[in-house]
PDB file of C-alpha atoms in Angstrom:
ATOM      1  CA  MET A 243       8.186  13.214 -12.360  1.00  0.00           C
ATOM      2  CA  VAL A 244       9.244  12.085 -15.570  1.00  0.00           C
ATOM      3  CA  VAL A 245      10.773  12.170 -18.527  1.00  0.00           C
ATOM      4  CA  VAL A 246       7.433  12.338 -21.630  1.00  0.00           C
ATOM      5  CA  LEU A 247       8.281  12.758 -25.439  1.00  0.00           C
ATOM      6  CA  LYS A 248       4.607  14.411 -26.403  1.00  0.00           C
ATOM      7  CA  GLY A 249       2.587  12.897 -23.668  1.00  0.00           C
ATOM      8  CA  ALA A 250       4.322   9.108 -23.709  1.00  0.00           C
ATOM      9  CA  ALA A 251       5.831   8.460 -20.809  1.00  0.00           C
ATOM     10  CA  ILE A 252       9.374   7.176 -20.741  1.00  0.00           C
ATOM     11  CA  LEU A 253      11.376   6.843 -18.142  1.00  0.00           C
ATOM     12  CA  SER A 254      12.064   8.342 -14.446  1.00  0.00           C
ATOM     13  CA  PRO A 255      14.353  10.228 -12.776  1.00  0.00           C
ATOM     14  CA  LEU A 256      14.818   7.578 -10.570  1.00  0.00           C
ATOM     15  CA  HIS A 257      15.683   5.084 -13.294  1.00  0.00           C
ATOM     16  CA  LEU A 258      17.963   7.687 -15.225  1.00  0.00           C
ATOM     17  CA  ARG A 259      20.338   7.508 -12.239  1.00  0.00           C
ATOM     18  CA  ARG A 260      20.181   4.000 -11.583  1.00  0.00           C
ATOM     19  CA  ASN A 261      20.616   2.562 -14.987  1.00  0.00           C
ATOM     20  CA  VAL A 262      22.876   3.465 -17.746  1.00  0.00           C
ATOM     21  CA  GLN A 263      20.381   1.471 -20.583  1.00  0.00           C
ATOM     22  CA  ALA A 264      17.628   4.448 -19.884  1.00  0.00           C
ATOM     23  CA  PHE A 265      20.756   6.674 -21.041  1.00  0.00           C
ATOM     24  CA  ARG A 266      21.190   5.158 -23.806  1.00  0.00           C
ATOM     25  CA  LEU A 267      18.128   5.016 -24.439  1.00  0.00           C
ATOM     26  CA  ILE A 268      17.501   8.988 -24.266  1.00  0.00           C
ATOM     27  CA  PHE A 269      20.774   9.582 -26.155  1.00  0.00           C
ATOM     28  CA  ALA A 270      20.219   6.875 -29.168  1.00  0.00           C
ATOM     29  CA  HIS A 271      17.150   8.531 -29.642  1.00  0.00           C
ATOM     30  CA  LYS A 272      18.079  12.630 -29.027  1.00  0.00           C
ATOM     31  CA  LEU A 273      15.034  12.769 -26.890  1.00  0.00           C
ATOM     32  CA  PRO A 274      15.050  16.313 -25.079  1.00  0.00           C
ATOM     33  CA  LEU A 275      14.516  16.822 -22.018  1.00  0.00           C
ATOM     34  CA  SER A 276      12.260  19.167 -21.435  1.00  0.00           C
ATOM     35  CA  ALA A 277       9.041  17.813 -21.800  1.00  0.00           C
ATOM     36  CA  ILE A 278       8.640  16.775 -18.041  1.00  0.00           C
ATOM     37  CA  THR A 279       5.145  15.907 -17.078  1.00  0.00           C
ATOM     38  CA  SER A 280       2.673  12.738 -17.216  1.00  0.00           C
ATOM     39  CA  ARG A 281       3.136   9.329 -14.741  1.00  0.00           C
ATOM     40  CA  VAL A 282       4.425   6.199 -15.544  1.00  0.00           C
ATOM     41  CA  MET A 283       1.413   3.986 -16.902  1.00  0.00           C
ATOM     42  CA  GLU A 284       0.682   0.440 -15.081  1.00  0.00           C
ATOM     43  CA  ASP A 285       2.674  -1.983 -16.544  1.00  0.00           C
ATOM     44  CA  ALA A 286       0.529  -5.008 -18.125  1.00  0.00           C
ATOM     45  CA  ALA A 287       3.223  -7.403 -18.480  1.00  0.00           C
ATOM     46  CA  ALA A 288       3.867  -7.460 -14.479  1.00  0.00           C
ATOM     47  CA  GLN A 289       0.266  -7.244 -14.131  1.00  0.00           C
ATOM     48  CA  ALA A 290      -0.161 -10.404 -15.814  1.00  0.00           C
ATOM     49  CA  LEU A 291       2.539 -12.422 -13.845  1.00  0.00           C
ATOM     50  CA  LEU A 292       0.765 -10.744 -10.799  1.00  0.00           C
ATOM     51  CA  ASP A 293      -2.553 -12.990 -11.404  1.00  0.00           C
ATOM     52  CA  GLU A 294      -0.485 -15.774 -12.126  1.00  0.00           C
ATOM     53  CA  VAL A 295       1.095 -15.338  -8.870  1.00  0.00           C
ATOM     54  CA  VAL A 296      -2.143 -14.742  -6.828  1.00  0.00           C
ATOM     55  CA  ALA A 297      -3.859 -18.176  -8.404  1.00  0.00           C
ATOM     56  CA  ASP A 298      -0.427 -20.179  -8.267  1.00  0.00           C
ATOM     57  CA  TRP A 299      -0.190 -18.663  -4.475  1.00  0.00           C
ATOM     58  CA  THR A 300      -4.187 -19.094  -3.708  1.00  0.00           C
ATOM     59  CA  ALA A 301      -3.641 -22.741  -5.275  1.00  0.00           C
ATOM     60  CA  GLY A 302      -0.866 -23.373  -2.613  1.00  0.00           C
ATOM     61  CA  THR A 303      -3.050 -21.954   0.173  1.00  0.00           C
ATOM     62  CA  VAL A 304      -0.974 -19.202   1.351  1.00  0.00           C
ATOM     63  CA  LEU A 305      -3.432 -16.215   0.087  1.00  0.00           C
ATOM     64  CA  SER A 306      -6.391 -18.495   1.226  1.00  0.00           C
ATOM     65  CA  VAL A 307      -4.661 -18.563   4.644  1.00  0.00           C
ATOM     66  CA  LEU A 308      -4.246 -14.669   5.038  1.00  0.00           C
ATOM     67  CA  ARG A 309      -7.276 -13.567   2.936  1.00  0.00           C
ATOM     68  CA  GLU A 310      -9.647 -15.294   5.934  1.00  0.00           C
ATOM     69  CA  LEU A 311      -7.247 -14.074   8.762  1.00  0.00           C
ATOM     70  CA  VAL A 312      -7.339 -10.478   7.951  1.00  0.00           C
ATOM     71  CA  PRO A 313     -10.856  -9.971   7.943  1.00  0.00           C
ATOM     72  CA  ALA A 314     -11.292 -12.440  11.473  1.00  0.00           C
ATOM     73  CA  VAL A 315      -8.250 -11.166  13.741  1.00  0.00           C
ATOM     74  CA  TRP A 316      -9.448  -7.606  12.632  1.00  0.00           C
ATOM     75  CA  ARG A 317     -13.011  -7.450  13.375  1.00  0.00           C
ATOM     76  CA  ARG A 318     -12.037  -9.927  17.153  1.00  0.00           C
ATOM     77  CA  ASN A 319      -9.275  -6.805  18.070  1.00  0.00           C
ATOM     78  CA  LEU A 320     -12.041  -4.408  17.483  1.00  0.00           C
ATOM     79  CA  ASP A 321     -14.347  -6.534  19.994  1.00  0.00           C
ATOM     80  CA  ARG A 322     -11.999  -6.190  22.649  1.00  0.00           C
ATOM     81  CA  HIS A 323     -11.034  -2.681  22.042  1.00  0.00           C
ATOM     82  CA  GLU A 324     -10.634  -0.666  25.084  1.00  0.00           C
ATOM     83  CA  PRO A 325      -9.730   2.881  24.878  1.00  0.00           C
ATOM     84  CA  ARG A 326     -11.335   3.135  28.915  1.00  0.00           C
ATOM     85  CA  LEU A 327      -8.413   0.958  29.510  1.00  0.00           C
ATOM     86  CA  GLY A 328      -5.351   2.870  27.409  1.00  0.00           C
ATOM     87  CA  ASP A 329      -5.756   1.402  23.677  1.00  0.00           C
ATOM     88  CA  ASP A 330      -5.943   3.425  20.866  1.00  0.00           C
ATOM     89  CA  PRO A 331      -5.620   3.191  17.151  1.00  0.00           C
ATOM     90  CA  THR A 332      -1.669   2.398  17.356  1.00  0.00           C
ATOM     91  CA  THR A 333      -2.489  -0.433  19.760  1.00  0.00           C
ATOM     92  CA  LEU A 334      -5.039  -1.793  18.042  1.00  0.00           C
ATOM     93  CA  GLY A 335      -3.006  -1.956  14.833  1.00  0.00           C
ATOM     94  CA  ILE A 336      -0.059  -3.424  16.525  1.00  0.00           C
ATOM     95  CA  GLN A 337      -2.283  -5.945  18.156  1.00  0.00           C
ATOM     96  CA  SER A 338      -3.676  -6.909  14.899  1.00  0.00           C
ATOM     97  CA  SER A 339      -0.488  -6.970  13.122  1.00  0.00           C
ATOM     98  CA  ARG A 340       1.560  -9.182  14.869  1.00  0.00           C
ATOM     99  CA  ASN A 341      -1.442 -11.564  15.577  1.00  0.00           C
ATOM    100  CA  ILE A 342      -2.377 -12.223  11.532  1.00  0.00           C
ATOM    101  CA  CYS A 343       1.783 -12.755  11.810  1.00  0.00           C
ATOM    102  CA  ASN A 344       1.786 -15.159  14.757  1.00  0.00           C
ATOM    103  CA  LEU A 345      -1.326 -16.785  13.403  1.00  0.00           C
ATOM    104  CA  ALA A 346       0.196 -17.545   9.731  1.00  0.00           C
ATOM    105  CA  VAL A 347       3.128 -18.578  11.068  1.00  0.00           C
ATOM    106  CA  GLN A 348       1.146 -21.502  12.506  1.00  0.00           C
ATOM    107  CA  GLU A 349      -0.860 -22.155   9.907  1.00  0.00           C
ATOM    108  CA  LEU A 350       1.208 -22.471   7.145  1.00  0.00           C
ATOM    109  CA  ALA A 351       3.441 -24.506   9.235  1.00  0.00           C
ATOM    110  CA  GLY A 352       3.851 -27.964   7.037  1.00  0.00           C
ATOM    111  CA  VAL A 353       2.570 -26.646   3.968  1.00  0.00           C
ATOM    112  CA  PRO A 354       4.279 -28.017   1.639  1.00  0.00           C
ATOM    113  CA  GLY A 355       6.696 -25.621  -0.472  1.00  0.00           C
ATOM    114  CA  VAL A 356       5.681 -23.049   2.234  1.00  0.00           C
ATOM    115  CA  GLN A 357       8.166 -21.046   4.450  1.00  0.00           C
ATOM    116  CA  ALA A 358       6.994 -18.327   7.088  1.00  0.00           C
ATOM    117  CA  ARG A 359       8.663 -16.666   9.529  1.00  0.00           C
ATOM    118  CA  ASP A 360       8.178 -13.712  11.683  1.00  0.00           C
ATOM    119  CA  ALA A 361      11.091 -11.061  10.756  1.00  0.00           C
ATOM    120  CA  ARG A 362       9.529  -7.913  12.277  1.00  0.00           C
ATOM    121  CA  THR A 363       6.486  -8.649   9.751  1.00  0.00           C
ATOM    122  CA  LEU A 364       5.278 -11.795   8.579  1.00  0.00           C
ATOM    123  CA  GLU A 365       7.548 -13.271   5.979  1.00  0.00           C
ATOM    124  CA  VAL A 366       6.103 -15.955   3.773  1.00  0.00           C
ATOM    125  CA  THR A 367       8.862 -17.771   1.056  1.00  0.00           C
ATOM    126  CA  TYR A 368       7.244 -19.548  -2.219  1.00  0.00           C
ATOM    127  CA  GLN A 369       7.958 -20.321  -5.313  1.00  0.00           C
ATOM    128  CA  GLY A 370      10.791 -18.557  -5.146  1.00  0.00           C
ATOM    129  CA  ARG A 371       9.397 -15.223  -4.337  1.00  0.00           C
ATOM    130  CA  MET A 372       8.686 -13.850  -0.563  1.00  0.00           C
ATOM    131  CA  LEU A 373       5.754 -11.785   0.458  1.00  0.00           C
ATOM    132  CA  HIS A 374       5.606  -9.203   3.165  1.00  0.00           C
ATOM    133  CA  ALA A 375       2.371  -8.551   5.206  1.00  0.00           C
ATOM    134  CA  GLY A 376       1.487  -4.962   6.398  1.00  0.00           C
ATOM    135  CA  LYS A 377      -1.403  -2.578   7.752  1.00  0.00           C
ATOM    136  CA  VAL A 378      -2.317   0.332   5.735  1.00  0.00           C
ATOM    137  CA  ALA A 379      -2.750   3.413   8.493  1.00  0.00           C
ATOM    138  CA  SER A 380      -5.128   5.041   7.174  1.00  0.00           C
ATOM    139  CA  ARG A 381      -9.060   3.737   7.762  1.00  0.00           C
ATOM    140  CA  SER A 382     -10.916   6.153   5.821  1.00  0.00           C
ATOM    141  CA  ARG A 383     -12.653   4.234   2.478  1.00  0.00           C
ATOM    142  CA  ASN A 384     -10.825   7.302   0.412  1.00  0.00           C
ATOM    143  CA  TRP A 385      -7.812   6.061   1.287  1.00  0.00           C
ATOM    144  CA  ASN A 386      -5.864   5.043  -2.850  1.00  0.00           C
ATOM    145  CA  VAL A 387      -3.641   1.987  -2.704  1.00  0.00           C
ATOM    146  CA  TRP A 388      -1.675   4.345  -5.437  1.00  0.00           C
ATOM    147  CA  SER A 389      -0.990   6.375  -3.132  1.00  0.00           C
ATOM    148  CA  ALA A 390       1.227   3.876  -0.749  1.00  0.00           C
ATOM    149  CA  ASP A 391       4.204   5.756   0.562  1.00  0.00           C
ATOM    150  CA  TRP A 392       6.979   2.876   1.706  1.00  0.00           C
ATOM    151  CA  SER A 393       9.650   5.727   2.896  1.00  0.00           C
ATOM    152  CA  ASP A 394       8.354   4.803   6.877  1.00  0.00           C
ATOM    153  CA  SER A 395       9.125   0.900   6.601  1.00  0.00           C
ATOM    154  CA  ASP A 396      12.649  -0.169   5.868  1.00  0.00           C
ATOM    155  CA  VAL A 397      11.282  -3.823   4.649  1.00  0.00           C
ATOM    156  CA  ARG A 398       8.284  -2.265   2.313  1.00  0.00           C
ATOM    157  CA  SER A 399      11.455   0.279   1.188  1.00  0.00           C
ATOM    158  CA  ASN A 400      13.864  -2.662   0.387  1.00  0.00           C
ATOM    159  CA  CYS A 401      11.055  -4.931  -0.961  1.00  0.00           C
ATOM    160  CA  ALA A 402      10.793  -1.830  -3.783  1.00  0.00           C
ATOM    161  CA  GLU A 403      13.912  -1.393  -4.250  1.00  0.00           C
ATOM    162  CA  ALA A 404      15.014  -4.566  -4.634  1.00  0.00           C
ATOM    163  CA  ASN A 405      12.426  -4.974  -7.377  1.00  0.00           C
ATOM    164  CA  SER A 406      13.253  -1.722  -9.142  1.00  0.00           C
ATOM    165  CA  LYS A 407      17.019  -3.142  -9.709  1.00  0.00           C
ATOM    166  CA  ALA A 408      15.878  -6.074 -11.333  1.00  0.00           C
ATOM    167  CA  TYR A 409      13.251  -4.473 -13.350  1.00  0.00           C
ATOM    168  CA  VAL A 410      12.766  -2.060 -15.950  1.00  0.00           C
ATOM    169  CA  SER A 411       9.462  -1.108 -16.946  1.00  0.00           C
ATOM    170  CA  LEU A 412       8.922   0.670 -20.418  1.00  0.00           C
ATOM    171  CA  ALA A 413       4.986   0.011 -20.466  1.00  0.00           C
ATOM    172  CA  GLY A 414       3.501   3.162 -21.563  1.00  0.00           C
ATOM    173  CA  THR A 415       6.457   4.517 -22.746  1.00  0.00           C
ATOM    174  CA  LEU A 416       8.039   5.291 -26.064  1.00  0.00           C
ATOM    175  CA  PHE A 417      10.052   2.151 -26.114  1.00  0.00           C
ATOM    176  CA  ALA A 418       7.396   0.101 -24.960  1.00  0.00           C
ATOM    177  CA  ALA A 419       7.179  -2.307 -28.297  1.00  0.00           C
ATOM    178  CA  ALA A 420      11.270  -2.312 -29.070  1.00  0.00           C
ATOM    179  CA  GLU A 421      13.612  -4.842 -28.292  1.00  0.00           C
ATOM    180  CA  PRO A 422      15.513  -3.938 -25.322  1.00  0.00           C
ATOM    181  CA  PHE A 423      19.602  -3.191 -24.893  1.00  0.00           C
ATOM    182  CA  GLY A 424      21.400  -6.359 -23.801  1.00  0.00           C
ATOM    183  CA  GLY A 425      21.011  -7.477 -19.909  1.00  0.00           C
ATOM    184  CA  GLN A 426      18.423  -4.774 -19.716  1.00  0.00           C
ATOM    185  CA  PRO A 427      16.255  -6.074 -16.983  1.00  0.00           C
ATOM    186  CA  ALA A 428      13.032  -6.277 -19.089  1.00  0.00           C
ATOM    187  CA  ASP A 429      11.101  -9.284 -18.193  1.00  0.00           C
ATOM    188  CA  PRO A 430       8.861  -9.205 -15.369  1.00  0.00           C
ATOM    189  CA  ARG A 431       9.526 -12.369 -14.018  1.00  0.00           C
ATOM    190  CA  VAL A 432      12.628 -11.779 -12.033  1.00  0.00           C
ATOM    191  CA  LEU A 433      10.326  -9.920 -10.091  1.00  0.00           C
ATOM    192  CA  ARG A 434      10.673 -11.319  -6.231  1.00  0.00           C
ATOM    193  CA  HIS A 435       9.153  -9.396  -3.922  1.00  0.00           C
ATOM    194  CA  LEU A 436       5.488  -9.094  -3.017  1.00  0.00           C
ATOM    195  CA  LEU A 437       3.882  -7.246  -0.785  1.00  0.00           C
ATOM    196  CA  LEU A 438       0.297  -7.937   0.912  1.00  0.00           C
ATOM    197  CA  MET A 439      -1.739  -4.690   2.229  1.00  0.00           C
ATOM    198  CA  TRP A 440      -4.220  -4.541   4.604  1.00  0.00           C
ATOM    199  CA  GLN A 441      -6.878  -2.133   5.787  1.00  0.00           C
ATOM    200  CA  GLY A 442      -9.277  -2.393   8.730  1.00  0.00           C
ATOM    201  CA  PHE A 443     -12.335   0.042   9.201  1.00  0.00           C
ATOM    202  CA  ASP A 444     -14.623   0.954  11.945  1.00  0.00           C
ATOM    203  CA  ASP A 445     -17.169  -1.195  10.693  1.00  0.00           C
ATOM    204  CA  GLY A 446     -15.562  -4.018  10.599  1.00  0.00           C
ATOM    205  CA  SER A 447     -14.924  -4.381   7.195  1.00  0.00           C
ATOM    206  CA  THR A 448     -11.790  -4.927   5.819  1.00  0.00           C
ATOM    207  CA  ARG A 449      -9.684  -4.448   2.606  1.00  0.00           C
ATOM    208  CA  THR A 450      -6.488  -6.103   1.110  1.00  0.00           C
ATOM    209  CA  TRP A 451      -4.119  -5.874  -1.851  1.00  0.00           C
ATOM    210  CA  LEU A 452      -1.295  -7.865  -3.267  1.00  0.00           C
ATOM    211  CA  GLY A 453       1.061  -6.024  -5.440  1.00  0.00           C
ATOM    212  CA  PHE A 454       4.736  -5.560  -6.671  1.00  0.00           C
ATOM    213  CA  PRO A 455       6.098  -2.446  -5.255  1.00  0.00           C
ATOM    214  CA  ARG A 456       8.530  -0.196  -6.642  1.00  0.00           C
ATOM    215  CA  LEU A 457      10.700   3.275  -5.694  1.00  0.00           C
ATOM    216  CA  ASP A 458       9.468   5.436  -8.602  1.00  0.00           C
ATOM    217  CA  THR A 459       6.756   8.069  -9.086  1.00  0.00           C
ATOM    218  CA  GLU A 460       4.521   5.198  -8.891  1.00  0.00           C
ATOM    219  CA  PRO A 461       4.445   2.563  -6.025  1.00  0.00           C
ATOM    220  CA  TRP A 462       3.429  -0.383  -7.769  1.00  0.00           C
ATOM    221  CA  PHE A 463       5.123  -1.986 -10.662  1.00  0.00           C
ATOM    222  CA  ALA A 464       1.111  -3.985 -10.486  1.00  0.00           C
ATOM    223  CA  VAL A 465      -1.850  -4.663  -7.369  1.00  0.00           C
ATOM    224  CA  VAL A 466      -4.734  -6.251  -7.289  1.00  0.00           C
ATOM    225  CA  LEU A 467      -7.432  -5.986  -4.677  1.00  0.00           C
ATOM    226  CA  LEU A 468      -8.308  -9.198  -3.449  1.00  0.00           C
ATOM    227  CA  ASP A 469     -10.881  -8.846  -0.432  1.00  0.00           C
ATOM    228  CA  ASP A 470     -13.642  -5.909  -0.039  1.00  0.00           C
ATOM    229  CA  ASP A 471     -14.708  -7.716   3.106  1.00  0.00           C
ATOM    230  CA  PRO A 472     -18.196  -5.890   4.100  1.00  0.00           C
ATOM    231  CA  GLY A 473     -18.749  -8.162   6.995  1.00  0.00           C
ATOM    232  CA  GLY A 474     -19.767  -6.295  10.261  1.00  0.00           C
ATOM    233  CA  ARG A 475     -18.239  -6.084  14.218  1.00  0.00           C
ATOM    234  CA  GLY A 476     -17.527  -9.615  15.971  1.00  0.00           C
ATOM    235  CA  GLY A 477     -17.242 -11.312  12.488  1.00  0.00           C
ATOM    236  CA  MET A 478     -21.625 -10.954  11.729  1.00  0.00           C
ATOM    237  CA  PRO A 479     -22.156  -9.857   8.585  1.00  0.00           C
ATOM    238  CA  THR A 480     -23.611  -6.786   8.300  1.00  0.00           C
ATOM    239  CA  THR A 481     -27.931  -6.760   8.057  1.00  0.00           C
ATOM    240  CA  SER A 482     -28.001  -3.168   7.069  1.00  0.00           C
ATOM    241  CA  GLY A 483     -29.449  -2.799   3.269  1.00  0.00           C
ATOM    242  CA  SER A 484     -26.921  -0.134   2.602  1.00  0.00           C
ATOM    243  CA  PRO A 485     -23.744  -0.272   3.723  1.00  0.00           C
ATOM    244  CA  THR A 486     -22.451   1.906   6.941  1.00  0.00           C
ATOM    245  CA  PRO A 487     -20.713   4.988   5.970  1.00  0.00           C
ATOM    246  CA  PRO A 488     -17.017   5.342   6.109  1.00  0.00           C
ATOM    247  CA  ALA A 489     -15.837   6.963   8.967  1.00  0.00           C
ATOM    248  CA  PRO A 490     -14.277  10.819   8.271  1.00  0.00           C
ATOM    249  CA  ASP A 491     -10.455  10.884   7.358  1.00  0.00           C
ATOM    250  CA  PHE A 492      -9.439  13.689  10.045  1.00  0.00           C
ATOM    251  CA  ASP A 493      -6.004  14.628   8.476  1.00  0.00           C
ATOM    252  CA  THR A 494      -8.199  15.763   5.583  1.00  0.00           C
ATOM    253  CA  LEU A 495     -10.641  17.817   6.881  1.00  0.00           C
ATOM    254  CA  GLY A 496     -10.281  21.652   7.100  1.00  0.00           C
ATOM    255  CA  GLU A 497     -10.246  23.902  10.468  1.00  0.00           C
ATOM    256  CA  PRO A 498     -14.055  24.855  10.986  1.00  0.00           C
ATOM    257  CA  SER A 499     -14.848  28.410  10.594  1.00  0.00           C
ATOM    258  CA  LEU A 500     -16.083  29.475  13.894  1.00  0.00           C
ATOM    259  CA  GLU A 501     -16.207  32.936  14.793  1.00  0.00           C
ATOM    260  CA  LEU A 502     -14.889  33.544  18.333  1.00  0.00           C
ATOM    261  CA  ALA A 503     -14.862  36.360  20.457  1.00  0.00           C
ATOM    262  CA  ARG A 504     -11.733  37.490  22.172  1.00  0.00           C
ATOM    263  CA  ARG A 505     -11.552  36.760  26.308  1.00  0.00           C
ATOM    264  CA  VAL A 506     -11.694  40.520  26.599  1.00  0.00           C
ATOM    265  CA  GLU A 507     -14.568  40.941  24.694  1.00  0.00           C
ATOM    266  CA  ARG A 508     -16.575  37.925  26.576  1.00  0.00           C
ATOM    267  CA  GLU A 509     -15.363  39.753  29.877  1.00  0.00           C
ATOM    268  CA  GLN A 510     -17.243  42.660  28.512  1.00  0.00           C
ATOM    269  CA  ARG A 511     -20.136  41.241  27.303  1.00  0.00           C
ATOM    270  CA  HIS A 512     -20.821  39.463  30.973  1.00  0.00           C
ATOM    271  CA  LYS A 513     -19.671  42.440  33.025  1.00  0.00           C
ATOM    272  CA  PRO A 514     -22.646  43.489  35.734  1.00  0.00           C
ATOM    273  CA  GLN A 515     -23.575  46.948  34.855  1.00  0.00           C
ATOM    274  CA  GLY A 516     -21.984  49.821  36.405  1.00  0.00           C
ATOM    275  CA  ALA A 517     -18.768  47.146  37.412  1.00  0.00           C
TER     276      ALA A 517
END
């Protein structure tokens, strides 16, 4: 829920609580708080900055390494996944995340200006910004990156909180073209925390995103899809002319509508005549 005026989003309740500047905007312009609806629009300035970061981090080797590791590790671990030996989706996800972390630390060692370490998750520092990597729990292609929730991870939540304290986005608001108040953090270049989120599918394909997380009604200031890798199992590309249909997301399926007879009825039905 965000404060709006005539359909234009102004500021979220989170920013109203955390930023004195937000209160000044509301009261200075005598805005009614009764009009509450809509969603905050994506920040074009933050998106332009993210595009620069992607180019710089690719040129600096970091993203090139990570974008190669994600599909390679996922397919390799799918091939050695053995439910008969006790493997399940959790072990597969943890194994893949740990492999990506360890291999990235090894491959980025010695790259000029880059510091990569294992800090519970992969942590990469470069050009004054810090990236953490994490796997999306869902293995459904219906999952939307804008539905991401940071509450299940202290690392991701802390990154989003740090960005939200450093930068107040007025994108898509009544004040988008207005001069910021003195001291108002209105330059997206103060954003220092990046999240690389990746998703693995049962057919061996992967998707990878990079963005600036936030704590608000929306999880991102800006986010970009880096890769939608269609490769098949074992690192080999799929040969079918049509893509493999996605596995169903069982969490979204309703209960089956089956007519089940009661136990007493079943017993009477199968009871011998005269018994």
